[in-house]
Amino acid sequence: MPAVLQAMPPEMIEGLRAMGLLAPDAMAEGEPLSGGVSSDIWRVVLPDGREICIKRALAKLKVAADWRAPVIRNRYEARWLARAAEAAPCSVPRLLGQHEATGTLAMEWLPPAEHPVWKARLRDGHADAGFAAEVGRRIARIHSHAARNPTLSADFPTDQLFHAIRLEPYLVATARAHPDLAAPLTALVARTAATKFTLVHGDVSPKNILVGPRGPVFIDAECAWWGDPAFDLAFCLNHLLLKCLWTPRAAGAYLTCFEALATAYLAGVQWEAPATLEFRAASLLPGLLLARVDGKSPVEYLTDDADKDRVRRVARALLLAPPDRLRTVRAAWGDEIGA
């Protein structure tokens, strides 16, 4: 059944006009989309029938905790989209415009029927190791492209923003929940913040990866930052571990995807020794794992206390004895869940 179009928020109409996508005296209707916690997102039908996507960053994110972030992050998402398109053209939606005064960003509309969300596919047990490997390859390609162009760092002065929407709600908040782990978690924060190699997406999660006809498409780069590429790798791999508890029957396949993504990504690392990056990713991963049950942004599908305790048990042990290889994390998790 076709969606019923609605009148759009005035800020979005103003943004569309400022971006030259809507005539000054014209109006547009749209459909609000669900799924995001940090922005209002709409499918827009322009007067000429074209469909586009527009999003407006929120100052307070839609989570239970009091989590606020500057709406200027919209500017850096637009810049990330432009740079990623240079590195891997079919891996991001086409950027159509961005308007800072209204906090709006417009991009190509990708129909869900042709671009399902990877998270939904994984939830249903469809774990394609070939697709996971391509996710790893494309993220490495984007990282490599930016690392070869270090002057891009000036376009991403987002250290404070990245701390506000990634390091604080994940690692710092988790340290407050686990005071005995404050030292290793604080050390991870400091190391991550100080590592500056390339352009980082900051939210490489299955909910932000579409399964497109030509492979993975990355969206929602609101956390764009010039920093440590190991964060993107660890952040995505973390979700493949957690999915084992969401759809247990596919746990073995998720772990195969974990291995495929990590292997493909590390094969594309050119800006530093792959083993050095792997060490940072492997030692960061337990902190991110624990954060998804005890930080400000717990995953919504882990509601069983026994499952949460499994996460805590593995993550705490690895934080106290940091691994230097991703396979160590995968083995510890596999032992815990029997996969």
CSV table of C-alpha atoms in Angstrom, one decimal:
chain,number,residue,atom,x,y,z
A,1,MET,CA,0.0,0.0,0.0
A,2,PRO,CA,1.5,3.4,-1.0
A,3,ALA,CA,2.6,5.6,1.8
A,4,VAL,CA,0.4,8.6,2.6
A,5,LEU,CA,2.5,11.8,2.0
A,6,GLN,CA,2.5,14.5,4.7
A,7,ALA,CA,3.3,18.2,4.9
A,8,MET,CA,7.0,18.5,5.8
A,9,PRO,CA,8.5,20.4,8.7
A,10,PRO,CA,9.2,24.1,7.9
A,11,GLU,CA,13.0,23.7,8.5
A,12,MET,CA,13.2,21.0,5.9
A,13,ILE,CA,11.2,23.1,3.3
A,14,GLU,CA,13.5,26.0,4.0
A,15,GLY,CA,16.5,23.8,3.6
A,16,LEU,CA,15.3,22.4,0.3
A,17,ARG,CA,14.8,25.9,-1.0
A,18,ALA,CA,18.2,27.0,0.2
A,19,MET,CA,19.8,24.0,-1.6
A,20,GLY,CA,18.1,24.9,-4.8
A,21,LEU,CA,16.1,21.7,-4.8
A,22,LEU,CA,12.7,23.5,-4.4
A,23,ALA,CA,11.5,26.7,-5.9
A,24,PRO,CA,11.0,29.6,-3.5
A,25,ASP,CA,7.2,29.5,-3.9
A,26,ALA,CA,6.9,25.7,-4.2
A,27,MET,CA,6.0,23.1,-1.5
A,28,ALA,CA,6.9,19.4,-1.2
A,29,GLU,CA,5.4,16.5,0.7
A,30,GLY,CA,7.1,13.5,2.2
A,31,GLU,CA,7.1,10.5,4.4
A,32,PRO,CA,9.0,10.4,7.7
A,33,LEU,CA,11.3,7.4,8.0
A,34,SER,CA,11.9,5.4,11.2
A,35,GLY,CA,15.1,3.8,12.4
A,36,GLY,CA,17.4,6.7,13.3
A,37,VAL,CA,18.1,8.1,16.7
A,38,SER,CA,20.2,11.1,15.8
A,39,SER,CA,18.2,12.8,12.9
A,40,ASP,CA,14.8,13.3,11.5
A,41,ILE,CA,14.8,11.6,8.1
A,42,TRP,CA,12.2,11.9,5.3
A,43,ARG,CA,11.6,10.6,1.8
A,44,VAL,CA,10.6,13.7,-0.2
A,45,VAL,CA,8.6,13.8,-3.4
A,46,LEU,CA,9.4,17.0,-5.2
A,47,PRO,CA,6.8,18.8,-7.4
A,48,ASP,CA,8.3,17.3,-10.5
A,49,GLY,CA,7.9,13.8,-9.1
A,50,ARG,CA,11.5,13.2,-8.2
A,51,GLU,CA,12.2,11.4,-5.0
A,52,ILE,CA,15.1,12.4,-2.7
A,53,CYS,CA,16.1,11.9,0.9
A,54,ILE,CA,16.5,14.7,3.4
A,55,LYS,CA,17.7,14.5,7.0
A,56,ARG,CA,17.9,17.1,9.8
A,57,ALA,CA,20.3,16.5,12.7
A,58,LEU,CA,18.8,16.6,16.2
A,59,ALA,CA,20.4,18.3,19.2
A,60,LYS,CA,19.2,15.6,21.6
A,61,LEU,CA,19.3,12.0,20.4
A,62,LYS,CA,16.3,9.8,20.6
A,63,VAL,CA,17.6,7.5,23.4
A,64,ALA,CA,16.8,7.0,27.0
A,65,ALA,CA,20.0,8.6,28.3
A,66,ASP,CA,20.5,12.4,28.1
A,67,TRP,CA,22.7,12.3,25.0
A,68,ARG,CA,23.2,15.6,23.1
A,69,ALA,CA,25.4,16.4,20.1
A,70,PRO,CA,26.1,19.5,18.0
A,71,VAL,CA,23.9,19.7,14.9
A,72,ILE,CA,26.9,21.0,13.0
A,73,ARG,CA,27.8,17.4,12.4
A,74,ASN,CA,25.6,17.6,9.4
A,75,ARG,CA,28.3,19.6,7.7
A,76,TYR,CA,30.9,16.9,8.2
A,77,GLU,CA,28.6,14.1,7.0
A,78,ALA,CA,28.2,15.9,3.7
A,79,ARG,CA,32.0,16.2,3.4
A,80,TRP,CA,32.4,12.5,4.2
A,81,LEU,CA,30.0,11.6,1.5
A,82,ALA,CA,31.9,13.7,-1.0
A,83,ARG,CA,35.3,12.2,-0.1
A,84,ALA,CA,33.9,8.6,0.0
A,85,ALA,CA,32.4,9.0,-3.4
A,86,GLU,CA,35.8,9.8,-4.8
A,87,ALA,CA,37.3,6.6,-3.3
A,88,ALA,CA,34.4,4.2,-4.0
A,89,PRO,CA,31.8,5.9,-6.2
A,90,CYS,CA,29.0,3.3,-5.9
A,91,SER,CA,29.4,2.9,-2.1
A,92,VAL,CA,27.5,6.0,-1.0
A,93,PRO,CA,24.3,7.9,-2.0
A,94,ARG,CA,24.9,10.9,-4.2
A,95,LEU,CA,25.1,14.1,-2.2
A,96,LEU,CA,22.6,16.7,-3.5
A,97,GLY,CA,23.2,19.5,-1.0
A,98,GLN,CA,23.6,20.7,2.6
A,99,HIS,CA,22.3,23.7,4.4
A,100,GLU,CA,23.9,24.6,7.7
A,101,ALA,CA,21.4,27.1,9.0
A,102,THR,CA,18.6,24.5,9.0
A,103,GLY,CA,20.8,21.6,9.8
A,104,THR,CA,19.6,19.8,6.7
A,105,LEU,CA,21.3,17.5,4.2
A,106,ALA,CA,19.8,16.1,0.9
A,107,MET,CA,20.9,13.0,-0.9
A,108,GLU,CA,19.8,10.5,-3.5
A,109,TRP,CA,16.8,8.4,-2.6
A,110,LEU,CA,17.7,4.7,-2.7
A,111,PRO,CA,14.4,2.6,-2.8
A,112,PRO,CA,14.3,0.1,0.1
A,113,ALA,CA,13.1,-2.7,-2.2
A,114,GLU,CA,16.4,-2.5,-4.1
A,115,HIS,CA,18.6,-1.5,-1.1
A,116,PRO,CA,17.5,-3.5,2.0
A,117,VAL,CA,19.3,-2.6,5.3
A,118,TRP,CA,22.0,-5.1,6.1
A,119,LYS,CA,20.8,-5.2,9.8
A,120,ALA,CA,17.4,-6.5,8.7
A,121,ARG,CA,19.1,-9.2,6.5
A,122,LEU,CA,21.3,-10.3,9.4
A,123,ARG,CA,18.3,-10.3,11.8
A,124,ASP,CA,16.7,-12.8,9.5
A,125,GLY,CA,19.7,-15.0,9.4
A,126,HIS,CA,21.0,-14.1,6.0
A,127,ALA,CA,24.7,-13.9,6.7
A,128,ASP,CA,26.6,-13.6,3.4
A,129,ALA,CA,30.4,-13.8,4.0
A,130,GLY,CA,31.1,-12.4,0.5
A,131,PHE,CA,29.1,-9.3,1.2
A,132,ALA,CA,30.8,-8.9,4.6
A,133,ALA,CA,34.2,-9.1,2.9
A,134,GLU,CA,33.1,-6.4,0.4
A,135,VAL,CA,32.1,-4.2,3.4
A,136,GLY,CA,35.7,-4.6,4.6
A,137,ARG,CA,37.3,-4.0,1.2
A,138,ARG,CA,35.3,-0.8,0.6
A,139,ILE,CA,35.9,0.7,4.0
A,140,ALA,CA,39.6,0.0,3.6
A,141,ARG,CA,39.4,1.7,0.1
A,142,ILE,CA,37.9,4.8,1.6
A,143,HIS,CA,40.4,4.8,4.5
A,144,SER,CA,43.3,4.3,2.0
A,145,HIS,CA,42.1,7.1,-0.3
A,146,ALA,CA,41.9,9.6,2.5
A,147,ALA,CA,45.2,8.5,4.1
A,148,ARG,CA,46.9,9.4,0.7
A,149,ASN,CA,45.4,12.9,1.0
A,150,PRO,CA,46.3,14.1,4.5
A,151,THR,CA,45.3,17.7,3.7
A,152,LEU,CA,41.7,16.5,4.0
A,153,SER,CA,42.2,16.5,7.7
A,154,ALA,CA,41.6,20.2,7.8
A,155,ASP,CA,38.1,19.6,6.6
A,156,PHE,CA,37.3,17.5,9.6
A,157,PRO,CA,38.1,19.4,12.8
A,158,THR,CA,35.7,17.1,14.7
A,159,ASP,CA,37.7,15.9,17.7
A,160,GLN,CA,35.2,17.4,20.2
A,161,LEU,CA,32.2,16.1,18.2
A,162,PHE,CA,33.7,12.6,18.0
A,163,HIS,CA,34.2,12.6,21.7
A,164,ALA,CA,30.7,13.8,22.3
A,165,ILE,CA,28.9,11.2,20.1
A,166,ARG,CA,31.3,8.2,20.2
A,167,LEU,CA,34.0,8.1,22.9
A,168,GLU,CA,31.9,9.6,25.8
A,169,PRO,CA,28.7,7.7,25.3
A,170,TYR,CA,30.4,4.4,24.6
A,171,LEU,CA,33.7,4.1,26.5
A,172,VAL,CA,33.6,6.9,29.1
A,173,ALA,CA,30.0,6.1,30.1
A,174,THR,CA,30.9,2.4,30.3
A,175,ALA,CA,33.8,3.2,32.6
A,176,ARG,CA,31.3,4.9,35.0
A,177,ALA,CA,29.3,1.7,35.0
A,178,HIS,CA,32.3,-0.5,35.6
A,179,PRO,CA,34.7,1.6,37.9
A,180,ASP,CA,37.1,-1.3,38.2
A,181,LEU,CA,37.7,-1.1,34.4
A,182,ALA,CA,38.1,2.6,34.3
A,183,ALA,CA,41.8,2.4,33.7
A,184,PRO,CA,41.7,0.3,30.5
A,185,LEU,CA,38.7,2.0,29.2
A,186,THR,CA,40.2,5.5,29.8
A,187,ALA,CA,43.4,4.3,28.1
A,188,LEU,CA,41.4,3.2,25.0
A,189,VAL,CA,39.7,6.7,24.9
A,190,ALA,CA,43.1,8.4,25.1
A,191,ARG,CA,44.7,6.2,22.5
A,192,THR,CA,41.8,6.4,20.0
A,193,ALA,CA,41.6,10.2,20.4
A,194,ALA,CA,45.4,10.6,19.7
A,195,THR,CA,45.6,8.3,16.7
A,196,LYS,CA,45.4,10.3,13.4
A,197,PHE,CA,45.7,8.4,10.2
A,198,THR,CA,42.7,9.0,7.9
A,199,LEU,CA,39.0,9.8,7.5
A,200,VAL,CA,36.8,7.7,9.7
A,201,HIS,CA,33.0,7.1,9.2
A,202,GLY,CA,32.5,6.5,12.9
A,203,ASP,CA,29.2,4.5,12.7
A,204,VAL,CA,30.0,1.6,10.4
A,205,SER,CA,27.0,-0.5,11.7
A,206,PRO,CA,24.8,-2.9,9.8
A,207,LYS,CA,21.9,-0.4,10.3
A,208,ASN,CA,24.0,2.1,8.2
A,209,ILE,CA,24.9,-0.3,5.4
A,210,LEU,CA,22.5,-1.0,2.5
A,211,VAL,CA,22.7,-4.2,0.5
A,212,GLY,CA,22.7,-2.5,-2.9
A,213,PRO,CA,22.7,-4.1,-6.4
A,214,ARG,CA,26.4,-3.2,-6.7
A,215,GLY,CA,27.4,-4.0,-3.2
A,216,PRO,CA,27.5,-2.3,0.2
A,217,VAL,CA,26.3,1.4,0.4
A,218,PHE,CA,27.3,3.3,3.5
A,219,ILE,CA,25.0,6.0,5.0
A,220,ASP,CA,24.7,8.2,8.1
A,221,ALA,CA,28.3,9.4,8.5
A,222,GLU,CA,27.3,11.9,11.2
A,223,CYS,CA,30.4,10.9,13.3
A,224,ALA,CA,32.9,11.7,10.5
A,225,TRP,CA,36.3,12.3,12.0
A,226,TRP,CA,40.0,12.4,11.0
A,227,GLY,CA,41.4,9.8,13.3
A,228,ASP,CA,41.9,6.1,13.9
A,229,PRO,CA,40.6,3.8,11.2
A,230,ALA,CA,40.7,0.9,13.7
A,231,PHE,CA,37.6,2.4,15.2
A,232,ASP,CA,35.5,1.7,12.0
A,233,LEU,CA,36.8,-1.9,11.8
A,234,ALA,CA,36.1,-2.7,15.5
A,235,PHE,CA,32.7,-0.9,15.5
A,236,CYS,CA,31.4,-3.0,12.6
A,237,LEU,CA,32.9,-6.3,13.8
A,238,ASN,CA,31.3,-5.7,17.2
A,239,HIS,CA,27.8,-5.9,15.6
A,240,LEU,CA,28.6,-9.2,14.1
A,241,LEU,CA,29.4,-10.6,17.5
A,242,LEU,CA,26.2,-9.2,19.0
A,243,LYS,CA,24.0,-10.6,16.2
A,244,CYS,CA,24.9,-14.1,17.5
A,245,LEU,CA,22.7,-13.4,20.5
A,246,TRP,CA,19.9,-11.9,18.4
A,247,THR,CA,19.6,-14.8,15.9
A,248,PRO,CA,21.4,-17.7,17.6
A,249,ARG,CA,20.7,-20.2,14.8
A,250,ALA,CA,23.0,-18.1,12.5
A,251,ALA,CA,25.8,-17.6,15.0
A,252,GLY,CA,28.3,-19.6,13.1
A,253,ALA,CA,27.6,-17.7,9.9
A,254,TYR,CA,27.9,-14.4,11.7
A,255,LEU,CA,31.4,-15.4,12.9
A,256,THR,CA,32.3,-16.4,9.4
A,257,CYS,CA,31.3,-12.9,8.3
A,258,PHE,CA,33.4,-11.5,11.1
A,259,GLU,CA,36.5,-13.4,9.8
A,260,ALA,CA,35.7,-12.4,6.1
A,261,LEU,CA,35.3,-8.7,6.9
A,262,ALA,CA,38.4,-8.5,9.0
A,263,THR,CA,40.6,-10.4,6.5
A,264,ALA,CA,39.4,-8.3,3.6
A,265,TYR,CA,39.8,-5.1,5.4
A,266,LEU,CA,43.3,-5.8,6.7
A,267,ALA,CA,44.4,-6.9,3.2
A,268,GLY,CA,43.6,-3.3,2.1
A,269,VAL,CA,45.6,-1.5,4.8
A,270,GLN,CA,48.4,0.5,3.1
A,271,TRP,CA,49.0,3.5,5.4
A,272,GLU,CA,50.5,1.5,8.3
A,273,ALA,CA,51.5,-2.1,9.2
A,274,PRO,CA,48.3,-4.1,9.2
A,275,ALA,CA,49.2,-5.9,12.4
A,276,THR,CA,49.6,-2.6,14.2
A,277,LEU,CA,46.1,-1.5,13.2
A,278,GLU,CA,44.7,-5.0,14.0
A,279,PHE,CA,46.2,-4.7,17.5
A,280,ARG,CA,44.3,-1.4,18.1
A,281,ALA,CA,41.0,-2.9,16.7
A,282,ALA,CA,41.3,-6.1,18.7
A,283,SER,CA,42.0,-4.3,22.0
A,284,LEU,CA,39.3,-1.7,21.3
A,285,LEU,CA,36.6,-4.3,20.4
A,286,PRO,CA,36.0,-5.5,24.0
A,287,GLY,CA,35.3,-1.9,25.2
A,288,LEU,CA,32.8,-1.4,22.4
A,289,LEU,CA,31.2,-4.8,23.1
A,290,LEU,CA,30.7,-3.9,26.8
A,291,ALA,CA,29.4,-0.5,25.8
A,292,ARG,CA,26.5,-2.0,23.9
A,293,VAL,CA,25.0,-3.3,27.2
A,294,ASP,CA,26.3,-0.7,29.7
A,295,GLY,CA,26.9,2.5,27.7
A,296,LYS,CA,24.5,5.2,26.7
A,297,SER,CA,23.5,3.4,23.5
A,298,PRO,CA,22.7,-0.3,24.4
A,299,VAL,CA,21.5,-2.4,21.5
A,300,GLU,CA,17.8,-2.7,21.6
A,301,TYR,CA,17.6,-6.4,20.9
A,302,LEU,CA,19.6,-7.6,24.0
A,303,THR,CA,16.9,-7.7,26.6
A,304,ASP,CA,17.7,-10.9,28.4
A,305,ASP,CA,19.9,-10.5,31.5
A,306,ALA,CA,21.6,-13.8,30.8
A,307,ASP,CA,22.7,-12.5,27.3
A,308,LYS,CA,23.9,-9.3,28.8
A,309,ASP,CA,25.9,-11.2,31.3
A,310,ARG,CA,27.5,-13.2,28.5
A,311,VAL,CA,28.7,-9.9,26.9
A,312,ARG,CA,30.0,-8.6,30.2
A,313,ARG,CA,31.8,-11.8,30.9
A,314,VAL,CA,33.7,-11.9,27.6
A,315,ALA,CA,34.3,-8.2,27.4
A,316,ARG,CA,35.6,-7.8,30.9
A,317,ALA,CA,38.0,-10.6,30.6
A,318,LEU,CA,39.4,-9.2,27.3
A,319,LEU,CA,39.7,-5.7,28.7
A,320,LEU,CA,41.8,-7.1,31.6
A,321,ALA,CA,44.0,-9.1,29.2
A,322,PRO,CA,43.9,-7.1,26.0
A,323,PRO,CA,44.1,-9.2,22.8
A,324,ASP,CA,46.4,-8.3,19.9
A,325,ARG,CA,44.6,-10.2,17.2
A,326,LEU,CA,41.0,-10.2,16.2
A,327,ARG,CA,40.9,-14.0,16.1
A,328,THR,CA,41.4,-14.0,19.8
A,329,VAL,CA,38.2,-12.0,20.3
A,330,ARG,CA,36.4,-14.2,17.9
A,331,ALA,CA,37.6,-17.3,19.7
A,332,ALA,CA,36.7,-16.0,23.2
A,333,TRP,CA,33.2,-15.1,22.0
A,334,GLY,CA,32.8,-18.4,20.1
A,335,ASP,CA,33.7,-20.3,23.3
A,336,GLU,CA,31.1,-18.3,25.3
A,337,ILE,CA,28.2,-18.9,23.0
A,338,GLY,CA,29.3,-22.4,21.8
A,339,ALA,CA,29.7,-21.4,18.1
